[in-house]
Amino acid sequence: MAHPRRSNALNTISAHQRDTLGHLINGKSVAGEGEKVDVFEPATGEVLGQVRDATRAELNSAVAAAKNAFPGWAATPGDKRKKILHKVADLIESRAEQIAEVECLDAGQCWRFMSKAALRGAENFRFFADRAPSASDGQALPSSDHLNFTTRAPIGPVAVITPWNTPFMLSTWKIAPALAAGCTVVHKPAEWSPYSARLLAEIAHEAGLPAGVLNSVNGLGETTGKALTEHPDIKAVAFVGESKTGSAIMRQGSETLKRVHFELGGKNPVIVFDDADLDRALDAVIFMIYSLNGQRCTSSSRLLIQRSIYDAFLAKAIARVQKLKVGDPFDPATEVGPLIHPRHLQKVASYELVASRDGARVAAGGRLMPEAGKGYFYQPTLYADVEPSMRIAQEEVFGPVLAAIPFTDEADAIRKANDVPYGLAGYLWTNDLGRSLRVSQALEAGMIWVNSENVRHLPTPFGGVKASGIGRDGGDWSFEFFMETKNVALAYGSHSIQRMGL
Ligand code: NAD
């Protein structure tokens, strides 16, 4: 694993940060005094460095910085916020390769997908920068005796808590709208891949973001994350991560009545009907589960195939899975990289036993893959003849593991697709227009793609139903979360007021 991009990434994480990454609070780097937590390189298993778990005092000072900076940032005219956020996007673009290299290093994501990911982060900033001047706009809702109008104001200092899978892109997704809305932020990135979040905070300051507007604290979920979500000065929590962590955050924030926005797990179906363009469907099926090392919330981890084409389509899928190139994430030819952490590898690998005990058939992969490298490699895996009740069809594995399930007709497909606790995304392949509309309506999911893989358009709502989340990101939905709406009623002076106590 001696790719030059890897050396670049190691250099980027400058020596002091690599030894121990502290926090960025009120515009200043804080070394931190809390416990050290190891950060591993997924491809090699080597320790890259440590992050500090923020002490309570450090966390409090980050929240205090966000609280103090809030009135000034909220009052900053939208066009000035727009300018700064565009500058953030400019700097992300100019450092896109560097960010992507860091993402490959500490998240184990493949270069072929990451080289564009930082640019998407810049797009997120540009999209919300352009909307900053109109973020507080409201509606006119006149009645016969009052002119009602609404305005929006930023809710206050907010917490952003992100997972480890595509850390940079996901951070920009939350932080850009929060800043555009006029909120100040305390961001806690995931402890397993913390470095690109630090780059983002540094870039934001370089772009002219005032001190205290974006603070980055490191640490464990159960300590730093918990304290952040319980803090009375934090007004809302934007969280991306596991469903059970979402429940914990809801409990933790209940005492202080936090507003929450949750983007959680998924067990997304891709339904392939026999009238579909099967070649395109196959491309999308393989891409949506094995890209990003299978660590993607919107991955289509359940492949529902119509019985009439089941054997033929499955055979083609198996052939493709067996040919996937697994290895060094920095190698542009690599299609599947390592899993993030030894604990996650253990979890993904544990499904071998679970699936075989339940009666699923291993059609491809299903084993650890030490021959791909010293890190946390797992064979791209496909289980066939899966029944919807099996754990492999019910639980989010969050790895390169696909479960193929046959179905008979439209009703059977809908029933099987909906038979999970999750409801993030659904993918549907058919050339029957009426069927595509009927099935889209019937699927229990926040997002449906018809004859497509996950292609994101920023003005559209992103989010899930059931155990996959609460709320939507994107477009104005993000501002609805990060802002409070106020209604002002102005009387025309003509309505009668009840008179009492005469
Ligand atoms: P996770 O829930 O374990 O951790 C996410 C973040 O929450 C981390 O920063 C972690 O430190 C923090 N955390 C953990 N416990 C906490 C607590 N009690 N209080 C506050 N913070 C806490 O998730 P993960 O393993 O990092 O990420 C994988 C999960 O994320 C998968 O379930 C995946 O589907 C989901 N995900 C969802 C989306 C989406 O948009 N729906 C996107 C990406 C990932």
XYZ file of C-alpha atoms and ligand atoms in Angstrom:
546
model
C 0.000 0.000 0.000
C 2.630 2.501 -1.116
C 0.562 4.644 -3.436
C 1.813 8.259 -3.708
C -1.649 9.554 -2.824
C -1.362 7.708 0.463
C 1.862 9.551 1.284
C 0.145 12.813 0.385
C -2.695 11.993 2.741
C -0.317 11.153 5.548
C 1.426 14.492 4.976
C -1.878 16.339 4.953
C -2.713 15.112 8.398
C 0.066 17.230 9.726
C 2.256 15.645 12.365
C 0.662 17.205 15.438
C -2.808 16.291 14.273
C -1.807 12.752 13.446
C -0.292 12.137 16.858
C -3.369 13.407 18.586
C -6.185 15.293 16.981
C -7.834 17.699 19.385
C -10.597 20.185 18.679
C -11.185 23.446 16.875
C -12.984 25.775 19.259
C -13.689 29.467 18.737
C -11.383 29.516 15.728
C -8.442 28.058 17.615
C -6.865 24.660 17.667
C -7.203 23.081 21.128
C -4.919 20.136 21.876
C -7.394 18.566 24.301
C -6.832 16.740 27.556
C -9.356 13.917 27.298
C -8.750 10.223 26.685
C -6.998 9.275 23.460
C -8.856 7.058 20.994
C -6.972 5.211 18.228
C -7.797 5.924 14.594
C -7.000 2.983 12.302
C -6.208 2.966 8.619
C -8.786 0.521 7.221
C -6.583 -0.681 4.341
C -3.538 -1.543 6.471
C -4.832 -1.922 10.010
C -2.113 0.497 11.118
C -2.812 3.117 13.759
C -2.940 6.497 11.993
C -3.048 8.493 15.184
C -5.431 9.281 17.989
C -8.294 11.649 18.606
C -9.024 13.163 21.970
C -12.368 12.477 23.547
C -13.403 16.028 24.544
C -13.553 16.680 28.276
C -16.723 18.219 29.641
C -14.916 21.560 29.977
C -13.762 21.421 26.338
C -17.228 20.556 25.132
C -18.735 23.350 27.228
C -16.283 25.842 25.769
C -17.217 24.762 22.216
C -20.912 25.250 22.995
C -20.150 28.594 24.688
C -18.231 29.702 21.584
C -21.196 28.771 19.364
C -23.584 30.552 21.737
C -21.489 33.740 21.838
C -21.017 33.784 18.078
C -24.709 33.207 17.373
C -26.127 36.770 17.645
C -23.435 38.160 15.338
C -23.717 35.413 12.735
C -27.536 35.422 12.801
C -27.473 39.197 12.215
C -24.924 38.964 9.393
C -26.747 39.918 6.175
C -27.596 36.945 3.985
C -25.541 38.218 1.080
C -22.465 38.375 3.304
C -23.072 34.825 4.509
C -23.496 33.873 0.864
C -20.100 35.331 -0.014
C -18.301 33.502 2.788
C -19.975 30.182 1.977
C -19.053 30.509 -1.701
C -15.498 31.127 -0.597
C -15.681 27.902 1.450
C -16.796 26.124 -1.743
C -13.916 27.691 -3.698
C -11.412 26.447 -1.154
C -12.942 22.970 -1.046
C -12.635 22.815 -4.833
C -9.034 23.939 -4.765
C -8.241 21.268 -2.165
C -10.573 18.566 -3.489
C -7.807 16.078 -4.233
C -6.292 16.529 -0.820
C -9.649 16.019 0.910
C -10.333 12.929 -1.212
C -6.952 11.476 -0.314
C -7.644 11.923 3.386
C -11.055 10.291 2.949
C -9.390 7.284 1.262
C -6.858 7.066 4.063
C -9.017 7.166 7.182
C -12.387 5.986 5.815
C -10.933 3.403 3.398
C -13.132 4.730 0.587
C -11.973 4.079 -2.971
C -10.315 6.830 -4.952
C -12.541 6.199 -7.971
C -15.573 7.327 -5.960
C -13.936 9.815 -3.594
C -12.285 11.956 -6.276
C -15.734 13.478 -6.913
C -17.013 13.434 -3.325
C -15.211 16.561 -2.162
C -16.568 18.422 -5.187
C -20.054 17.388 -4.167
C -19.295 18.884 -0.767
C -18.428 22.147 -2.513
C -21.708 21.953 -4.453
C -23.586 21.636 -1.166
C -21.972 24.853 0.053
C -22.750 26.677 -3.204
C -26.356 25.507 -3.239
C -27.072 26.799 0.255
C -24.859 29.893 -0.152
C -27.132 31.021 -2.984
C -30.175 30.562 -0.788
C -28.762 32.346 2.292
C -30.140 35.784 1.300
C -33.692 34.448 1.091
C -33.515 32.002 4.008
C -35.604 34.217 6.286
C -38.296 34.874 3.656
C -41.804 33.877 4.640
C -45.331 33.937 3.334
C -48.144 36.477 3.232
C -51.347 34.881 4.572
C -53.972 37.630 4.670
C -57.396 37.163 6.230
C -60.331 39.564 6.073
C -59.288 41.429 9.212
C -55.541 40.789 9.516
C -52.546 40.783 7.325
C -50.531 37.780 8.476
C -46.978 37.385 7.386
C -44.326 34.899 8.382
C -40.597 35.259 8.736
C -37.912 32.738 9.613
C -35.003 33.166 12.004
C -32.155 30.769 12.763
C -32.958 28.495 15.703
C -29.660 29.037 17.565
C -26.476 27.056 18.129
C -26.962 23.540 16.775
C -25.170 20.198 17.053
C -24.199 18.291 13.921
C -23.217 14.654 14.529
C -22.002 12.617 11.570
C -21.002 8.999 10.849
C -17.798 7.562 9.450
C -18.780 6.282 5.994
C -18.423 9.375 3.784
C -17.497 11.865 6.463
C -16.661 14.945 4.412
C -19.690 14.932 2.125
C -22.107 14.202 4.966
C -20.616 16.977 7.093
C -21.090 19.550 4.327
C -24.624 18.360 3.827
C -25.592 19.457 7.337
C -23.146 22.247 8.052
C -23.738 24.228 4.828
C -27.498 24.745 5.373
C -27.020 25.394 9.101
C -24.521 28.180 8.383
C -26.566 29.558 5.482
C -29.589 29.749 7.796
C -27.565 31.769 10.331
C -27.061 29.046 12.930
C -23.758 28.430 14.644
C -22.535 24.848 14.836
C -20.762 22.411 17.104
C -19.806 19.471 14.918
C -18.832 16.084 16.284
C -17.512 13.857 13.522
C -17.236 10.099 13.914
C -14.245 8.954 15.943
C -13.274 6.326 13.321
C -12.668 8.820 10.460
C -12.183 12.282 11.979
C -9.608 13.947 9.766
C -11.585 15.388 6.859
C -13.974 17.163 9.247
C -11.002 19.002 10.656
C -10.002 20.046 7.138
C -13.500 21.414 6.597
C -13.378 23.484 9.792
C -9.967 24.877 8.833
C -11.131 25.699 5.316
C -14.197 27.475 6.686
C -12.032 29.725 8.853
C -9.659 30.388 6.001
C -12.697 31.487 3.990
C -13.497 34.113 6.601
C -16.066 32.379 8.783
C -15.951 34.254 12.112
C -14.510 32.439 15.144
C -17.053 30.388 17.060
C -19.470 29.973 14.129
C -18.221 26.460 13.340
C -16.590 24.472 16.120
C -15.329 20.929 15.737
C -15.052 18.674 18.771
C -13.800 15.130 18.649
C -14.705 12.228 20.848
C -16.792 9.163 21.434
C -20.508 9.054 20.924
C -21.344 7.851 24.405
C -19.342 10.651 26.077
C -18.838 13.721 23.859
C -21.821 13.037 21.601
C -24.088 12.421 24.568
C -22.958 15.556 26.416
C -23.475 17.630 23.266
C -27.026 16.402 22.748
C -27.863 17.033 26.402
C -26.442 20.545 26.497
C -29.124 23.140 27.280
C -27.592 25.779 24.976
C -27.842 23.517 21.927
C -31.219 24.094 20.285
C -31.323 21.343 17.679
C -29.467 18.172 16.734
C -28.895 17.207 13.118
C -27.793 13.583 13.269
C -26.746 11.015 10.684
C -26.056 7.515 11.934
C -27.613 4.316 13.191
C -31.259 4.044 14.117
C -30.526 2.913 17.669
C -28.246 5.932 18.160
C -31.122 8.122 16.961
C -33.314 6.666 19.726
C -30.576 7.357 22.283
C -30.223 10.961 21.081
C -33.960 11.463 21.321
C -33.840 10.317 24.945
C -30.764 12.394 25.693
C -32.288 15.529 24.186
C -35.746 15.087 25.686
C -35.002 16.916 28.948
C -34.036 20.062 27.030
C -36.711 19.584 24.337
C -34.305 19.437 21.434
C -35.524 19.619 17.887
C -34.082 16.606 16.094
C -33.453 15.670 12.509
C -32.453 12.049 11.997
C -31.002 10.354 8.939
C -30.664 6.755 9.995
C -30.169 3.263 8.682
C -31.685 1.513 5.709
C -32.405 -1.910 4.249
C -33.376 -0.634 0.862
C -35.012 -2.832 -1.777
C -34.233 -2.800 -5.477
C -37.117 -4.429 -7.315
C -36.429 -5.823 -10.774
C -39.506 -6.709 -12.837
C -39.185 -8.984 -15.856
C -40.088 -6.199 -18.310
C -37.197 -3.963 -17.221
C -34.066 -2.996 -19.114
C -32.158 -5.792 -17.403
C -28.669 -4.690 -18.429
C -29.101 -1.235 -16.927
C -30.819 -2.746 -13.898
C -27.860 -5.074 -13.342
C -25.379 -2.170 -13.522
C -27.397 -0.230 -10.976
C -27.875 -3.217 -8.649
C -24.145 -3.913 -8.493
C -23.211 -0.244 -8.150
C -25.726 0.505 -5.403
C -24.556 -2.214 -3.030
C -20.841 -2.640 -3.709
C -19.724 0.962 -4.282
C -18.525 2.820 -1.165
C -17.560 -0.618 0.188
C -21.238 -1.270 0.855
C -21.130 1.338 3.597
C -23.851 3.517 2.178
C -27.159 4.334 3.852
C -29.038 4.260 0.533
C -27.417 1.028 -0.682
C -29.842 -1.408 -2.223
C -29.034 -4.306 0.065
C -32.122 -6.378 -0.867
C -32.425 -7.482 -4.468
C -36.008 -8.479 -5.253
C -36.118 -10.322 -8.581
C -39.271 -11.444 -10.365
C -39.426 -15.252 -10.352
C -39.596 -15.491 -14.175
C -36.105 -13.971 -14.540
C -34.713 -14.946 -11.135
C -32.192 -17.613 -12.190
C -30.854 -15.756 -15.224
C -30.571 -12.360 -13.516
C -29.018 -13.885 -10.396
C -26.414 -15.750 -12.465
C -25.364 -12.487 -14.130
C -25.195 -10.717 -10.790
C -23.052 -13.488 -9.287
C -20.633 -13.284 -12.212
C -20.251 -9.539 -11.712
C -19.752 -9.845 -7.945
C -17.021 -12.433 -8.444
C -15.148 -10.052 -10.737
C -15.208 -7.009 -8.454
C -11.699 -5.683 -7.821
C -11.049 -5.540 -4.099
C -7.922 -3.919 -2.702
C -5.978 -0.728 -2.076
C -8.449 2.167 -1.977
C -5.862 4.504 -3.496
C -5.550 2.352 -6.625
C -7.923 3.889 -9.213
C -8.720 0.379 -10.483
C -10.034 -0.743 -7.083
C -13.810 -1.040 -6.914
C -14.284 -2.260 -3.337
C -12.032 -1.211 -0.469
C -11.793 -2.316 3.146
C -14.390 -1.940 5.881
C -13.861 0.894 8.306
C -12.782 -0.778 11.548
C -12.058 -4.207 13.064
C -15.301 -4.016 15.063
C -17.303 -3.318 11.918
C -15.524 -6.125 10.044
C -16.483 -8.473 12.852
C -20.116 -7.350 12.622
C -20.289 -7.793 8.842
C -18.544 -11.180 9.021
C -20.908 -12.378 11.761
C -23.708 -12.476 9.176
C -22.091 -15.529 7.541
C -23.281 -17.654 10.401
C -26.585 -15.832 10.780
C -27.451 -16.217 7.097
C -26.424 -19.851 6.781
C -28.241 -20.794 9.998
C -31.392 -19.159 8.619
C -31.052 -21.163 5.394
C -29.745 -18.563 2.907
C -27.368 -19.805 0.208
C -23.963 -18.162 -0.234
C -23.840 -17.493 -3.974
C -20.680 -15.359 -3.908
C -18.134 -14.308 -1.301
C -19.057 -14.716 2.346
C -15.556 -14.711 3.836
C -12.850 -12.457 5.222
C -10.344 -11.514 2.537
C -6.819 -11.306 3.983
C -5.344 -11.794 0.499
C -6.570 -8.274 -0.434
C -4.408 -6.578 2.178
C -3.562 -6.381 5.851
C -6.610 -4.282 6.685
C -10.280 -5.048 7.132
C -11.163 -6.642 3.804
C -14.308 -8.667 3.248
C -15.340 -10.457 0.079
C -18.189 -8.868 -1.871
C -20.973 -11.218 -0.911
C -24.280 -12.305 -2.370
C -26.787 -14.465 -0.519
C -29.424 -16.130 -2.703
C -32.818 -17.696 -2.050
C -33.348 -15.409 0.905
C -36.706 -15.343 2.674
C -37.954 -11.925 3.848
C -38.127 -13.141 7.453
C -34.416 -14.038 7.608
C -32.150 -11.722 9.569
C -30.007 -11.129 6.473
C -33.151 -9.645 4.855
C -34.200 -7.648 7.910
C -31.060 -6.116 9.447
C -28.755 -3.419 8.113
C -25.354 -5.076 7.537
C -23.711 -1.890 6.176
C -21.160 -3.801 4.137
C -20.759 -5.277 0.633
C -23.459 -7.865 1.244
C -26.509 -8.350 -0.967
C -29.534 -10.550 -0.261
C -31.469 -11.825 -3.313
C -35.174 -12.549 -2.792
C -37.526 -13.900 -5.482
C -41.056 -12.507 -5.901
C -44.010 -13.529 -8.047
C -45.994 -10.413 -8.947
C -46.475 -6.736 -8.140
C -48.373 -7.337 -4.899
C -45.786 -9.859 -3.708
C -42.964 -7.425 -4.533
C -44.593 -4.588 -2.600
C -45.319 -6.812 0.394
C -41.749 -8.109 0.545
C -40.187 -4.690 -0.072
C -42.134 -3.139 2.800
C -41.582 -6.017 5.208
C -38.657 -4.397 7.102
C -38.395 -1.891 9.945
C -36.617 0.607 7.684
C -37.864 2.948 4.951
C -35.100 5.111 3.513
C -34.960 4.472 -0.243
C -36.522 2.148 -2.792
C -35.373 1.366 -6.332
C -37.653 0.059 -8.992
C -36.934 -1.310 -12.468
C -39.808 -1.675 -14.908
C -40.836 -0.334 -18.305
C -44.517 -0.375 -17.368
C -45.400 3.239 -16.567
C -48.548 2.468 -14.617
C -46.749 -0.125 -12.551
C -43.905 2.245 -11.785
C -46.407 4.767 -10.432
C -48.394 2.197 -8.448
C -45.341 0.624 -6.860
C -43.738 4.021 -6.112
C -46.886 5.009 -4.240
C -47.049 1.735 -2.336
C -43.416 1.533 -1.215
C -42.815 2.664 2.359
C -39.749 4.840 1.820
C -38.823 8.506 1.760
C -37.162 8.324 -1.658
C -37.889 6.220 -4.737
C -35.783 5.991 -7.853
C -37.420 4.475 -10.956
C -35.045 2.971 -13.526
C -32.154 4.701 -11.813
C -29.603 4.360 -9.100
C -29.219 6.959 -6.341
C -28.795 10.190 -8.277
C -29.138 13.126 -5.945
C -30.609 16.479 -6.970
C -29.980 19.064 -4.240
C -33.383 20.826 -4.282
C -35.190 17.510 -3.625
C -35.992 16.146 -0.155
C -33.672 13.490 1.248
C -34.718 11.366 4.213
C -36.534 8.291 5.361
C -39.648 6.935 7.061
C -40.086 4.253 9.768
C -36.737 3.470 11.480
C -34.817 5.343 8.754
C -35.345 8.792 10.085
C -37.281 11.877 10.969
C -37.299 14.954 8.748
C -35.892 15.827 5.357
C -32.704 17.434 4.090
C -32.203 19.391 0.923
C -33.762 22.491 -0.597
C -35.950 24.477 1.724
C -36.485 21.429 3.958
C -33.062 22.049 5.493
C -33.988 25.636 6.362
C -37.263 24.476 7.889
C -35.197 22.436 10.319
C -32.529 24.997 11.151
C -34.964 27.933 11.459
C -37.944 28.995 13.550
C -40.989 30.378 11.782
C -42.757 33.373 13.263
C -46.180 34.659 12.313
C -46.998 38.358 12.677
C -50.672 39.366 12.523
C -51.366 43.050 11.740
C -54.939 44.133 12.269
C -56.606 46.389 9.727
C -58.357 47.973 12.775
C -61.793 46.990 11.565
C -62.578 43.772 13.426
C -64.624 43.791 16.615
C -62.877 42.974 19.893
C -64.990 41.314 22.592
C -65.511 43.728 25.445
C -65.368 42.393 29.007
C -65.574 43.858 32.479
C -67.690 46.759 31.445
P -23.407 5.622 14.751
O -24.832 5.896 15.076
O -22.697 4.574 15.506
O -22.529 6.943 14.943
C -22.831 8.146 14.267
C -22.312 9.307 15.085
O -23.038 9.357 16.306
C -20.833 9.192 15.472
O -20.253 10.484 15.412
C -20.906 8.692 16.900
O -19.789 9.044 17.666
C -22.150 9.412 17.395
N -22.812 8.787 18.551
C -22.827 7.482 18.905
N -23.547 7.310 20.045
C -24.008 8.541 20.392
C -24.810 9.032 21.462
N -25.300 8.218 22.402
N -25.086 10.343 21.516
C -24.636 11.204 20.562
N -23.841 10.795 19.548
C -23.551 9.487 19.448
O -23.360 5.364 13.187
P -22.091 4.919 12.343
O -21.802 3.498 12.661
O -21.035 5.958 12.497
O -22.647 5.056 10.847
C -23.327 4.055 10.172
C -24.811 4.295 10.209
O -25.110 5.571 9.671
C -25.591 3.302 9.377
O -26.708 2.868 10.091
C -26.019 4.122 8.169
O -27.161 3.664 7.513
C -26.212 5.458 8.777
N -26.170 6.505 7.756
C -27.345 7.088 7.400
C -27.356 8.065 6.407
C -28.649 8.696 5.959
O -28.600 9.712 5.279
N -29.792 8.151 6.302
C -26.162 8.441 5.783
C -24.984 7.803 6.174
C -25.006 6.835 7.178
